Amino acid sequence: MHFKECMTPSTGAAPSTFFSAVQFVMSAQCLIQTRDWPEDAELQDFEEFDFIIVGAGTAGSILANRLTEIKDWKVLLVEAGGDPPIESDIPGLTNSLYDSKFDWKYTTVNNGLTSQANKGGNIKWPRGKMLGGSSSINVMAYVKGHPKDFQSWYDEGNKEWHPDIVNKYYHKAESLQDHMLRKNPAIQNEYGHHGPLFINTYNITNTTLIDEILTSFDEIGMKPVEDLNTVNNMGSGRLRVTATDGKRISSATAYLNPARNRKNLKVAKKSYVTKILFNGKTATGIEMDRKGHKYKLKAKLEVIISAGTINTPQLLMLSGVGPKKHLEEINIPTVVDSPMVGQNLHDHTSIPTLIFADEPEAMDETTKDMESIKYLYDRKGYLAYHPYQDLTAFYSADPDSTYPDFQALVVFHYKHDGSIKKFASEYVKSVENSVLKLGKNRAMFQVRISILHPYSRGNISLSSNNPYDHPLIYYNSFSDDRDLDATVTAIKMLLKIVDTKFFKSIGATTGRLKLRACDGYEFNSDAYFRCIAVNMASTIYHPVSTAKMGRDISSSVVSSRLKVHGIDHLRVIDASVMPSITSGNINAPTVMIAERAADLIKEDYNKLR
């Protein structure tokens, strides 16, 4: 059954149960029909475009929009996945997309040292495989980072990325929707107001609990901040998000959909690029697998790789651009010996710190069902926000610092809602059993503590010369002891929250996790925390820097203008080009990078107006 129009709600004092049910169904149908994705283009072998963009993720969707603003540029956008499902639109259903066909399902290599409490000894690394990429699967947090992050990029010789320039392109992307924040002139000036990307605050209904936790953060020195994207983003508060009216706003929603009818844009979905084609050291096009047919497509001006931190170095290496020794080992002819391709991998290593308490209680099933139905009317309730919520704190080991070392993200596991069991099932049996014992008939606060500026570095390499084989992800968390020392400091600072007024009132406690490697250490000692951190290490899914920008090919992959060293007509534009990770979630910086890169391209062809 399909309804062509939304139904006007009943205004009667006591509408019939049947008519109310019909209205809810009609509302649901309208919700499903709100996205009009680009059509899947018909292509001819050897068809020529001015630009071919590989990957319709956060960056690729933006580039497709901005480059087709130039009407005489013909652009092809290629995406391995398809259209996002309705679960992507509804924030509260996001977790159902992990380990699905909309996720690349990457995992790190088990190194036998870290993450050994995780089942398999590795880390799952969800990446979006659909229009919008990871902006269609992430927690929607909009964190712009700290000016010092971009000053360090600039100081390394990347002259196109001064903090003032970066801020200009954030503003170009943004449209702040939060009416309360817009009343504050200082905050209003920190955002743009006319960009395609809506920035707002989740429609959360459990604000009493959030306020109690913010008060608790305040008691341990993490002062509440109205907006964490201000210049000195230290303290606690609620994150801004790329969601509005209870629905996700991905890059595909904000940028690709408005451009979908442009005559100079074609979008090829469920199409997998297997190789960049070269004439000597000049990129000339791509080889692509689409529904079992191999296409060769030509790029008159440039090929742009926006495949993300994992897929971008994989594609470069499959095409012969990478460390020569590694390419020779797997029988790939070297086009350019680029030693930093796939190197410098880092992320925000995340440690789940667990606090058990007598509250909060989960809503009963009837109430939850009614909230689900109510969401269709007012876009509020538990479906209007990601299960990770939006409650966070940025803090530093130095109480006088204005530059954060750590981020803590609070996840609620309500009493009797089954989420503790699901969380515990990700770990080896001894840890699983101890979490279930500690959480029996209790609630749990999972505080995910991340080191914002890690020293440890990993790498991505090819597992074979078969483009369909997943690459090998060597994360190497805690390979630098400074990260482990910092993590212990972060955990100890955070756990002071257990002794605050609110947490005491709900009987909050921590508890020993049973893990053979850690059983010999005194509970809550530095040695115990170090052991737990090493063995429970995960990430917050912010991989960056595997095609970093820099001065030359010996230390980086692309120039400050994002051109691949040693190759003409080839750029990389996505999170992989970051010289170093920013202070917080990386979707906002990736948006900014794409906006800036689009203008760099226009400048290079004298098209910038």
PDB file of C-alpha atoms in Angstrom, residues 81-281:
ATOM      1  CA  GLY A  81      26.793   1.137  -1.993  1.00  0.00           C
ATOM      2  CA  GLY A  82      23.236   2.177  -2.757  1.00  0.00           C
ATOM      3  CA  ASP A  83      20.604   4.432  -1.253  1.00  0.00           C
ATOM      4  CA  PRO A  84      20.477   4.735   2.553  1.00  0.00           C
ATOM      5  CA  PRO A  85      17.627   2.821   4.198  1.00  0.00           C
ATOM      6  CA  ILE A  86      14.997   4.425   6.420  1.00  0.00           C
ATOM      7  CA  GLU A  87      16.988   3.274   9.482  1.00  0.00           C
ATOM      8  CA  SER A  88      19.663   5.795   8.514  1.00  0.00           C
ATOM      9  CA  ASP A  89      17.126   8.628   8.660  1.00  0.00           C
ATOM     10  CA  ILE A  90      15.917   7.716  12.153  1.00  0.00           C
ATOM     11  CA  PRO A  91      18.713   8.399  14.696  1.00  0.00           C
ATOM     12  CA  GLY A  92      17.521   5.848  17.231  1.00  0.00           C
ATOM     13  CA  LEU A  93      17.789   3.011  14.690  1.00  0.00           C
ATOM     14  CA  THR A  94      21.358   3.752  13.591  1.00  0.00           C
ATOM     15  CA  ASN A  95      22.894   0.793  15.437  1.00  0.00           C
ATOM     16  CA  SER A  96      20.876  -1.611  13.294  1.00  0.00           C
ATOM     17  CA  LEU A  97      23.048  -0.569  10.327  1.00  0.00           C
ATOM     18  CA  TYR A  98      26.285  -1.877  11.854  1.00  0.00           C
ATOM     19  CA  ASP A  99      27.300  -5.290  10.490  1.00  0.00           C
ATOM     20  CA  SER A 100      24.643  -4.927   7.786  1.00  0.00           C
ATOM     21  CA  LYS A 101      24.981  -4.593   4.010  1.00  0.00           C
ATOM     22  CA  PHE A 102      25.246  -0.830   4.577  1.00  0.00           C
ATOM     23  CA  ASP A 103      28.516  -1.290   6.480  1.00  0.00           C
ATOM     24  CA  TRP A 104      31.887  -2.258   4.989  1.00  0.00           C
ATOM     25  CA  LYS A 105      32.347  -4.530   8.059  1.00  0.00           C
ATOM     26  CA  TYR A 106      36.028  -3.827   8.554  1.00  0.00           C
ATOM     27  CA  THR A 107      37.965  -5.231  11.497  1.00  0.00           C
ATOM     28  CA  THR A 108      41.504  -4.626  12.664  1.00  0.00           C
ATOM     29  CA  VAL A 109      44.172  -7.311  12.639  1.00  0.00           C
ATOM     30  CA  ASN A 110      44.542  -9.136  15.974  1.00  0.00           C
ATOM     31  CA  ASN A 111      48.091  -8.328  17.081  1.00  0.00           C
ATOM     32  CA  GLY A 112      47.956 -10.595  20.162  1.00  0.00           C
ATOM     33  CA  LEU A 113      48.725  -7.647  22.448  1.00  0.00           C
ATOM     34  CA  THR A 114      45.883  -5.139  22.573  1.00  0.00           C
ATOM     35  CA  SER A 115      42.096  -5.508  22.598  1.00  0.00           C
ATOM     36  CA  GLN A 116      42.375  -9.092  23.835  1.00  0.00           C
ATOM     37  CA  ALA A 117      39.202  -8.741  25.919  1.00  0.00           C
ATOM     38  CA  ASN A 118      37.292  -8.178  22.672  1.00  0.00           C
ATOM     39  CA  LYS A 119      35.936 -11.295  21.014  1.00  0.00           C
ATOM     40  CA  GLY A 120      38.428 -12.206  18.312  1.00  0.00           C
ATOM     41  CA  GLY A 121      41.029  -9.871  19.768  1.00  0.00           C
ATOM     42  CA  ASN A 122      40.241  -7.234  17.164  1.00  0.00           C
ATOM     43  CA  ILE A 123      38.211  -4.053  16.785  1.00  0.00           C
ATOM     44  CA  LYS A 124      35.161  -3.662  14.577  1.00  0.00           C
ATOM     45  CA  TRP A 125      35.411  -0.534  12.470  1.00  0.00           C
ATOM     46  CA  PRO A 126      32.012   0.362  10.943  1.00  0.00           C
ATOM     47  CA  ARG A 127      32.190   2.490   7.772  1.00  0.00           C
ATOM     48  CA  GLY A 128      29.145   3.505   5.774  1.00  0.00           C
ATOM     49  CA  LYS A 129      28.605   1.783   2.415  1.00  0.00           C
ATOM     50  CA  MET A 130      25.845   3.907   0.887  1.00  0.00           C
ATOM     51  CA  LEU A 131      25.216   7.444  -0.338  1.00  0.00           C
ATOM     52  CA  GLY A 132      26.543   9.725   2.395  1.00  0.00           C
ATOM     53  CA  GLY A 133      29.062   7.104   3.509  1.00  0.00           C
ATOM     54  CA  SER A 134      29.833   7.265   7.202  1.00  0.00           C
ATOM     55  CA  SER A 135      27.759  10.444   7.588  1.00  0.00           C
ATOM     56  CA  SER A 136      24.789   8.097   7.036  1.00  0.00           C
ATOM     57  CA  ILE A 137      25.845   5.693   9.803  1.00  0.00           C
ATOM     58  CA  ASN A 138      27.623   7.834  12.433  1.00  0.00           C
ATOM     59  CA  VAL A 139      26.407   9.347  15.719  1.00  0.00           C
ATOM     60  CA  MET A 140      25.813  12.682  13.923  1.00  0.00           C
ATOM     61  CA  ALA A 141      28.059  14.609  16.336  1.00  0.00           C
ATOM     62  CA  TYR A 142      29.190  17.950  14.890  1.00  0.00           C
ATOM     63  CA  VAL A 143      32.493  18.803  16.572  1.00  0.00           C
ATOM     64  CA  LYS A 144      34.659  21.333  14.736  1.00  0.00           C
ATOM     65  CA  GLY A 145      37.839  20.722  16.697  1.00  0.00           C
ATOM     66  CA  HIS A 146      40.101  23.330  18.240  1.00  0.00           C
ATOM     67  CA  PRO A 147      41.917  26.151  16.377  1.00  0.00           C
ATOM     68  CA  LYS A 148      45.184  24.688  17.654  1.00  0.00           C
ATOM     69  CA  ASP A 149      44.482  21.538  15.618  1.00  0.00           C
ATOM     70  CA  PHE A 150      44.506  23.513  12.390  1.00  0.00           C
ATOM     71  CA  GLN A 151      47.357  25.756  13.455  1.00  0.00           C
ATOM     72  CA  SER A 152      49.479  22.616  13.688  1.00  0.00           C
ATOM     73  CA  TRP A 153      48.444  21.656  10.145  1.00  0.00           C
ATOM     74  CA  TYR A 154      49.432  25.109   8.953  1.00  0.00           C
ATOM     75  CA  ASP A 155      52.719  25.077  10.860  1.00  0.00           C
ATOM     76  CA  GLU A 156      53.678  21.832   9.116  1.00  0.00           C
ATOM     77  CA  GLY A 157      53.653  23.710   5.815  1.00  0.00           C
ATOM     78  CA  ASN A 158      50.046  23.228   4.740  1.00  0.00           C
ATOM     79  CA  LYS A 159      49.442  26.865   3.887  1.00  0.00           C
ATOM     80  CA  GLU A 160      45.925  26.350   2.536  1.00  0.00           C
ATOM     81  CA  TRP A 161      44.678  25.360   6.000  1.00  0.00           C
ATOM     82  CA  HIS A 162      45.216  28.297   8.347  1.00  0.00           C
ATOM     83  CA  PRO A 163      42.618  28.348  11.169  1.00  0.00           C
ATOM     84  CA  ASP A 164      41.020  31.479   9.694  1.00  0.00           C
ATOM     85  CA  ILE A 165      40.587  29.764   6.320  1.00  0.00           C
ATOM     86  CA  VAL A 166      39.253  26.642   8.016  1.00  0.00           C
ATOM     87  CA  ASN A 167      36.681  28.699   9.911  1.00  0.00           C
ATOM     88  CA  LYS A 168      35.506  30.343   6.687  1.00  0.00           C
ATOM     89  CA  TYR A 169      34.684  26.960   5.186  1.00  0.00           C
ATOM     90  CA  TYR A 170      32.960  25.712   8.295  1.00  0.00           C
ATOM     91  CA  HIS A 171      30.692  28.739   8.031  1.00  0.00           C
ATOM     92  CA  LYS A 172      30.100  28.090   4.345  1.00  0.00           C
ATOM     93  CA  ALA A 173      28.787  24.604   5.136  1.00  0.00           C
ATOM     94  CA  GLU A 174      26.680  25.400   8.198  1.00  0.00           C
ATOM     95  CA  SER A 175      23.118  26.426   8.877  1.00  0.00           C
ATOM     96  CA  LEU A 176      22.597  26.644  12.634  1.00  0.00           C
ATOM     97  CA  GLN A 177      19.030  25.651  13.475  1.00  0.00           C
ATOM     98  CA  ASP A 178      19.013  25.639  17.298  1.00  0.00           C
ATOM     99  CA  HIS A 179      16.798  28.592  18.214  1.00  0.00           C
ATOM    100  CA  MET A 180      18.099  28.880  21.766  1.00  0.00           C
ATOM    101  CA  LEU A 181      21.738  29.062  20.662  1.00  0.00           C
ATOM    102  CA  ARG A 182      20.892  31.612  17.985  1.00  0.00           C
ATOM    103  CA  LYS A 183      19.729  33.964  20.725  1.00  0.00           C
ATOM    104  CA  ASN A 184      23.285  34.080  22.105  1.00  0.00           C
ATOM    105  CA  PRO A 185      25.333  36.479  19.918  1.00  0.00           C
ATOM    106  CA  ALA A 186      28.663  34.931  20.911  1.00  0.00           C
ATOM    107  CA  ILE A 187      27.534  31.444  19.910  1.00  0.00           C
ATOM    108  CA  GLN A 188      25.671  32.637  16.844  1.00  0.00           C
ATOM    109  CA  ASN A 189      28.882  34.147  15.500  1.00  0.00           C
ATOM    110  CA  GLU A 190      30.647  30.776  15.780  1.00  0.00           C
ATOM    111  CA  TYR A 191      28.430  29.297  13.059  1.00  0.00           C
ATOM    112  CA  GLY A 192      27.302  29.903   9.521  1.00  0.00           C
ATOM    113  CA  HIS A 193      23.608  30.390   8.863  1.00  0.00           C
ATOM    114  CA  HIS A 194      23.108  29.928   5.133  1.00  0.00           C
ATOM    115  CA  GLY A 195      24.896  26.664   4.318  1.00  0.00           C
ATOM    116  CA  PRO A 196      23.338  23.356   3.236  1.00  0.00           C
ATOM    117  CA  LEU A 197      24.206  21.411   6.413  1.00  0.00           C
ATOM    118  CA  PHE A 198      21.699  21.806   9.243  1.00  0.00           C
ATOM    119  CA  ILE A 199      23.290  21.928  12.703  1.00  0.00           C
ATOM    120  CA  ASN A 200      20.994  21.431  15.650  1.00  0.00           C
ATOM    121  CA  THR A 201      20.528  19.676  18.999  1.00  0.00           C
ATOM    122  CA  TYR A 202      18.834  16.317  19.484  1.00  0.00           C
ATOM    123  CA  ASN A 203      15.146  16.279  20.434  1.00  0.00           C
ATOM    124  CA  ILE A 204      15.888  14.511  23.717  1.00  0.00           C
ATOM    125  CA  THR A 205      13.126  14.055  26.298  1.00  0.00           C
ATOM    126  CA  ASN A 206      15.183  12.707  29.237  1.00  0.00           C
ATOM    127  CA  THR A 207      16.691  16.106  30.009  1.00  0.00           C
ATOM    128  CA  THR A 208      16.385  15.683  33.803  1.00  0.00           C
ATOM    129  CA  LEU A 209      18.910  12.844  33.769  1.00  0.00           C
ATOM    130  CA  ILE A 210      21.212  14.786  31.451  1.00  0.00           C
ATOM    131  CA  ASP A 211      21.069  17.830  33.739  1.00  0.00           C
ATOM    132  CA  GLU A 212      21.966  15.665  36.742  1.00  0.00           C
ATOM    133  CA  ILE A 213      25.019  14.286  34.953  1.00  0.00           C
ATOM    134  CA  LEU A 214      26.099  17.745  33.813  1.00  0.00           C
ATOM    135  CA  THR A 215      25.875  18.867  37.427  1.00  0.00           C
ATOM    136  CA  SER A 216      28.036  15.892  38.386  1.00  0.00           C
ATOM    137  CA  PHE A 217      30.598  16.839  35.741  1.00  0.00           C
ATOM    138  CA  ASP A 218      30.606  20.331  37.199  1.00  0.00           C
ATOM    139  CA  GLU A 219      31.344  18.922  40.680  1.00  0.00           C
ATOM    140  CA  ILE A 220      34.546  17.288  39.390  1.00  0.00           C
ATOM    141  CA  GLY A 221      35.733  20.400  37.581  1.00  0.00           C
ATOM    142  CA  MET A 222      34.309  19.848  34.100  1.00  0.00           C
ATOM    143  CA  LYS A 223      32.204  22.976  33.888  1.00  0.00           C
ATOM    144  CA  PRO A 224      29.034  22.937  31.756  1.00  0.00           C
ATOM    145  CA  VAL A 225      29.453  24.816  28.472  1.00  0.00           C
ATOM    146  CA  GLU A 226      26.490  25.979  26.422  1.00  0.00           C
ATOM    147  CA  ASP A 227      28.207  25.170  23.143  1.00  0.00           C
ATOM    148  CA  LEU A 228      31.292  22.971  22.827  1.00  0.00           C
ATOM    149  CA  ASN A 229      32.247  24.395  19.429  1.00  0.00           C
ATOM    150  CA  THR A 230      33.335  27.659  20.992  1.00  0.00           C
ATOM    151  CA  VAL A 231      37.024  28.576  20.736  1.00  0.00           C
ATOM    152  CA  ASN A 232      38.050  26.917  23.994  1.00  0.00           C
ATOM    153  CA  ASN A 233      35.896  23.807  23.923  1.00  0.00           C
ATOM    154  CA  MET A 234      36.743  22.641  27.431  1.00  0.00           C
ATOM    155  CA  GLY A 235      34.111  21.390  29.832  1.00  0.00           C
ATOM    156  CA  SER A 236      30.921  19.346  29.564  1.00  0.00           C
ATOM    157  CA  GLY A 237      27.737  19.755  27.630  1.00  0.00           C
ATOM    158  CA  ARG A 238      25.529  18.533  24.847  1.00  0.00           C
ATOM    159  CA  LEU A 239      26.968  18.125  21.385  1.00  0.00           C
ATOM    160  CA  ARG A 240      25.621  19.795  18.305  1.00  0.00           C
ATOM    161  CA  VAL A 241      24.485  17.257  15.729  1.00  0.00           C
ATOM    162  CA  THR A 242      23.753  16.962  12.018  1.00  0.00           C
ATOM    163  CA  ALA A 243      20.097  16.216  12.673  1.00  0.00           C
ATOM    164  CA  THR A 244      16.981  18.313  12.735  1.00  0.00           C
ATOM    165  CA  ASP A 245      13.314  17.570  13.440  1.00  0.00           C
ATOM    166  CA  GLY A 246      14.361  14.163  14.760  1.00  0.00           C
ATOM    167  CA  LYS A 247      15.988  13.085  11.482  1.00  0.00           C
ATOM    168  CA  ARG A 248      19.576  12.610  10.333  1.00  0.00           C
ATOM    169  CA  ILE A 249      21.095  15.128   7.951  1.00  0.00           C
ATOM    170  CA  SER A 250      23.896  13.333   6.122  1.00  0.00           C
ATOM    171  CA  SER A 251      26.112  14.840   3.446  1.00  0.00           C
ATOM    172  CA  ALA A 252      23.987  13.028   0.894  1.00  0.00           C
ATOM    173  CA  THR A 253      20.848  14.622   2.329  1.00  0.00           C
ATOM    174  CA  ALA A 254      22.332  18.103   2.574  1.00  0.00           C
ATOM    175  CA  TYR A 255      24.410  18.233  -0.608  1.00  0.00           C
ATOM    176  CA  LEU A 256      23.697  15.395  -3.024  1.00  0.00           C
ATOM    177  CA  ASN A 257      19.915  15.442  -3.024  1.00  0.00           C
ATOM    178  CA  PRO A 258      19.669  19.159  -3.929  1.00  0.00           C
ATOM    179  CA  ALA A 259      21.992  18.529  -6.893  1.00  0.00           C
ATOM    180  CA  ARG A 260      20.360  15.305  -8.071  1.00  0.00           C
ATOM    181  CA  ASN A 261      18.591  16.837 -11.085  1.00  0.00           C
ATOM    182  CA  ARG A 262      21.552  18.733 -12.477  1.00  0.00           C
ATOM    183  CA  LYS A 263      22.178  17.773 -16.091  1.00  0.00           C
ATOM    184  CA  ASN A 264      25.959  17.751 -15.572  1.00  0.00           C
ATOM    185  CA  LEU A 265      25.917  15.188 -12.733  1.00  0.00           C
ATOM    186  CA  LYS A 266      25.717  11.428 -13.045  1.00  0.00           C
ATOM    187  CA  VAL A 267      25.671   9.108 -10.024  1.00  0.00           C
ATOM    188  CA  ALA A 268      26.649   5.456 -10.426  1.00  0.00           C
ATOM    189  CA  LYS A 269      25.452   3.380  -7.475  1.00  0.00           C
ATOM    190  CA  LYS A 270      26.525  -0.115  -6.459  1.00  0.00           C
ATOM    191  CA  SER A 271      29.596   0.445  -8.607  1.00  0.00           C
ATOM    192  CA  TYR A 272      33.013  -0.568  -7.307  1.00  0.00           C
ATOM    193  CA  VAL A 273      36.146   1.168  -8.548  1.00  0.00           C
ATOM    194  CA  THR A 274      38.937  -1.392  -8.810  1.00  0.00           C
ATOM    195  CA  LYS A 275      41.721   0.736 -10.271  1.00  0.00           C
ATOM    196  CA  ILE A 276      42.819   4.243 -11.257  1.00  0.00           C
ATOM    197  CA  LEU A 277      43.997   4.316 -14.863  1.00  0.00           C
ATOM    198  CA  PHE A 278      47.195   6.128 -15.842  1.00  0.00           C
ATOM    199  CA  ASN A 279      49.025   7.272 -18.911  1.00  0.00           C
ATOM    200  CA  GLY A 280      52.549   7.404 -17.549  1.00  0.00           C
ATOM    201  CA  LYS A 281      52.224   9.426 -14.358  1.00  0.00           C
TER     202      LYS A 281
END
